[in-house]
Amino acid sequence: MKTVRLGFVPLHRYPFDEKWGVEIRRRVIESISKIPSVQLVYPSEDLTKMGLVWDDDDAEKVIELFKREGVEGLLIGTMTFGDELAGARVAEEFKGLPIAVFGTKEPKPLPGGFRRSDSFCGTLSLTSALYRREIPFTFLGLFFPEEDAFRKRLETFVRAAAIMSKFIGARVGLIGPRPERFETVTFNEAEMARRFKQRVVHESLLAVIEEARALGGDDPEVSKILEEMKRTIDVSQVPHEALLKMAKLEAALRRLAKDRKLSAMAVRCWTEVQK
């Protein structure tokens, strides 16, 4: 799986225990560092006080950091109660990216019974702020960072973020029009652009087939594809000429994908390709 750049927002609120906030932030970072598919981006102690996000000024610093680093998802955690307005401000700026929220379990109370963290209450305020702003998010739960449940749920979120990073803004190649009798493959190109920033790149099926026909049997890419076919599946009953045609078509499609910077493609194959 591709590595995902995840922006971590460690929220804190005065007068809750900032020492605990610093400790739990460190433990979160250490725990996530063990997930190989995550590149964690977070405020340093030089950027914000103790590396925590306290207020609007910190939120703006974090926004600038995340934009510079090109984060592909947000992980907003309440290290203590957490300032919901700072968290909501960061989320507003990255609305459309996958966003996960989590809280941390409560440490032993201070003498006199005062709660050091109250992270759970902070998640209620934060998620309420996101809801009012119509910012979609997923709630992972309440954890100590070392718990397997935290890493497992985060890994699930990271997989979704990896998919989204390719899905949003995708360039989808459409090779030929859809078959007229197949309504199941209709789509709304304008909605794809509006909702997901996607672009449909149209290409003639005839042009692709003609390019495939023009390729020689000794073309390096065609030869490589033929070798892959023979190595991965049993083609002993398939005529060489048929294999060669398939390899040429695949080579032509690969070149088209590279030249047009396509993320995916759909090809009209019935019945013109068979003929």
mmCIF file of N, CA and C in Angstrom, residues 8-13 17-27 42-55 58 79:
data_model
loop_
_atom_site.group_PDB
_atom_site.id
_atom_site.type_symbol
_atom_site.label_atom_id
_atom_site.label_comp_id
_atom_site.label_asym_id
_atom_site.label_seq_id
_atom_site.Cartn_x
_atom_site.Cartn_y
_atom_site.Cartn_z
ATOM 1 N N PHE A 8 -1.539 15.222 11.807
ATOM 2 C CA PHE A 8 -1.984 14.963 13.184
ATOM 3 C C PHE A 8 -2.162 16.285 13.927
ATOM 4 N N VAL A 9 -3.365 16.495 14.475
ATOM 5 C CA VAL A 9 -3.694 17.718 15.211
ATOM 6 C C VAL A 9 -3.882 17.358 16.688
ATOM 7 N N PRO A 10 -2.868 17.583 17.544
ATOM 8 C CA PRO A 10 -2.978 17.245 18.969
ATOM 9 C C PRO A 10 -3.583 18.403 19.768
ATOM 10 N N LEU A 11 -4.873 18.350 20.025
ATOM 11 C CA LEU A 11 -5.583 19.459 20.657
ATOM 12 C C LEU A 11 -5.417 19.456 22.178
ATOM 13 N N HIS A 12 -5.330 20.668 22.739
ATOM 14 C CA HIS A 12 -5.221 20.848 24.195
ATOM 15 C C HIS A 12 -6.061 22.060 24.584
ATOM 16 N N ARG A 13 -6.509 22.054 25.840
ATOM 17 C CA ARG A 13 -7.269 23.202 26.351
ATOM 18 C C ARG A 13 -6.815 23.520 27.780
ATOM 19 N N ASP A 17 -4.303 19.419 32.259
ATOM 20 C CA ASP A 17 -2.901 19.095 32.534
ATOM 21 C C ASP A 17 -2.072 19.065 31.248
ATOM 22 N N GLU A 18 -1.295 20.122 31.026
ATOM 23 C CA GLU A 18 -0.504 20.197 29.798
ATOM 24 C C GLU A 18 0.617 19.163 29.787
ATOM 25 N N LYS A 19 1.117 18.796 30.970
ATOM 26 C CA LYS A 19 2.159 17.767 31.006
ATOM 27 C C LYS A 19 1.611 16.433 30.499
ATOM 28 N N TRP A 20 0.386 16.132 30.889
ATOM 29 C CA TRP A 20 -0.248 14.917 30.366
ATOM 30 C C TRP A 20 -0.468 15.040 28.857
ATOM 31 N N GLY A 21 -0.884 16.222 28.418
ATOM 32 C CA GLY A 21 -1.077 16.435 26.984
ATOM 33 C C GLY A 21 0.187 16.184 26.195
ATOM 34 N N VAL A 22 1.323 16.658 26.710
ATOM 35 C CA VAL A 22 2.611 16.444 26.046
ATOM 36 C C VAL A 22 2.965 14.959 26.035
ATOM 37 N N GLU A 23 2.743 14.294 27.169
ATOM 38 C CA GLU A 23 3.081 12.866 27.247
ATOM 39 C C GLU A 23 2.239 12.034 26.290
ATOM 40 N N ILE A 24 0.927 12.278 26.265
ATOM 41 C CA ILE A 24 0.056 11.459 25.420
ATOM 42 C C ILE A 24 0.304 11.763 23.945
ATOM 43 N N ARG A 25 0.650 13.012 23.626
ATOM 44 C CA ARG A 25 1.032 13.356 22.246
ATOM 45 C C ARG A 25 2.233 12.537 21.819
ATOM 46 N N ARG A 26 3.247 12.479 22.694
ATOM 47 C CA ARG A 26 4.453 11.704 22.379
ATOM 48 C C ARG A 26 4.115 10.233 22.161
ATOM 49 N N ARG A 27 3.255 9.686 22.990
ATOM 50 C CA ARG A 27 2.893 8.277 22.876
ATOM 51 C C ARG A 27 2.092 7.999 21.608
ATOM 52 N N TYR A 42 3.054 16.664 11.908
ATOM 53 C CA TYR A 42 2.475 17.229 13.127
ATOM 54 C C TYR A 42 3.284 18.456 13.558
ATOM 55 N N PRO A 43 2.673 19.335 14.363
ATOM 56 C CA PRO A 43 3.398 20.532 14.814
ATOM 57 C C PRO A 43 4.511 20.166 15.785
ATOM 58 N N SER A 44 5.675 20.741 15.560
ATOM 59 C CA SER A 44 6.805 20.521 16.461
ATOM 60 C C SER A 44 6.681 21.449 17.665
ATOM 61 N N GLU A 45 7.545 21.243 18.653
ATOM 62 C CA GLU A 45 7.556 22.112 19.824
ATOM 63 C C GLU A 45 8.080 23.503 19.486
ATOM 64 N N ASP A 46 8.744 23.630 18.340
ATOM 65 C CA ASP A 46 9.189 24.950 17.883
ATOM 66 C C ASP A 46 8.056 25.709 17.202
ATOM 67 N N LEU A 47 7.117 24.968 16.612
ATOM 68 C CA LEU A 47 6.025 25.610 15.882
ATOM 69 C C LEU A 47 4.930 26.090 16.828
ATOM 70 N N THR A 48 4.537 25.241 17.771
ATOM 71 C CA THR A 48 3.522 25.616 18.757
ATOM 72 C C THR A 48 4.033 25.275 20.161
ATOM 73 N N LYS A 49 3.442 25.869 21.158
ATOM 74 C CA LYS A 49 3.857 25.617 22.543
ATOM 75 C C LYS A 49 3.684 24.137 22.883
ATOM 76 N N MET A 50 4.813 23.490 23.183
ATOM 77 C CA MET A 50 4.841 22.077 23.562
ATOM 78 C C MET A 50 4.382 21.141 22.446
ATOM 79 N N GLY A 51 4.257 21.680 21.221
ATOM 80 C CA GLY A 51 3.810 20.844 20.112
ATOM 81 C C GLY A 51 2.326 20.565 20.126
ATOM 82 N N LEU A 52 1.579 21.256 20.999
ATOM 83 C CA LEU A 52 0.131 21.087 21.093
ATOM 84 C C LEU A 52 -0.577 22.221 20.351
ATOM 85 N N VAL A 53 -1.841 22.009 20.046
ATOM 86 C CA VAL A 53 -2.646 23.028 19.362
ATOM 87 C C VAL A 53 -3.632 23.589 20.384
ATOM 88 N N TRP A 54 -3.411 24.863 20.756
ATOM 89 C CA TRP A 54 -4.150 25.496 21.846
ATOM 90 C C TRP A 54 -5.283 26.404 21.366
ATOM 91 N N ASP A 55 -5.068 27.105 20.225
ATOM 92 C CA ASP A 55 -5.980 28.187 19.866
ATOM 93 C C ASP A 55 -5.957 28.429 18.361
ATOM 94 N N ASP A 58 -2.485 28.801 16.664
ATOM 95 C CA ASP A 58 -1.857 27.499 16.418
ATOM 96 C C ASP A 58 -2.508 26.798 15.231
ATOM 97 N N MET A 79 -5.920 15.525 23.157
ATOM 98 C CA MET A 79 -4.917 15.067 24.112
ATOM 99 C C MET A 79 -5.396 15.314 25.541
#
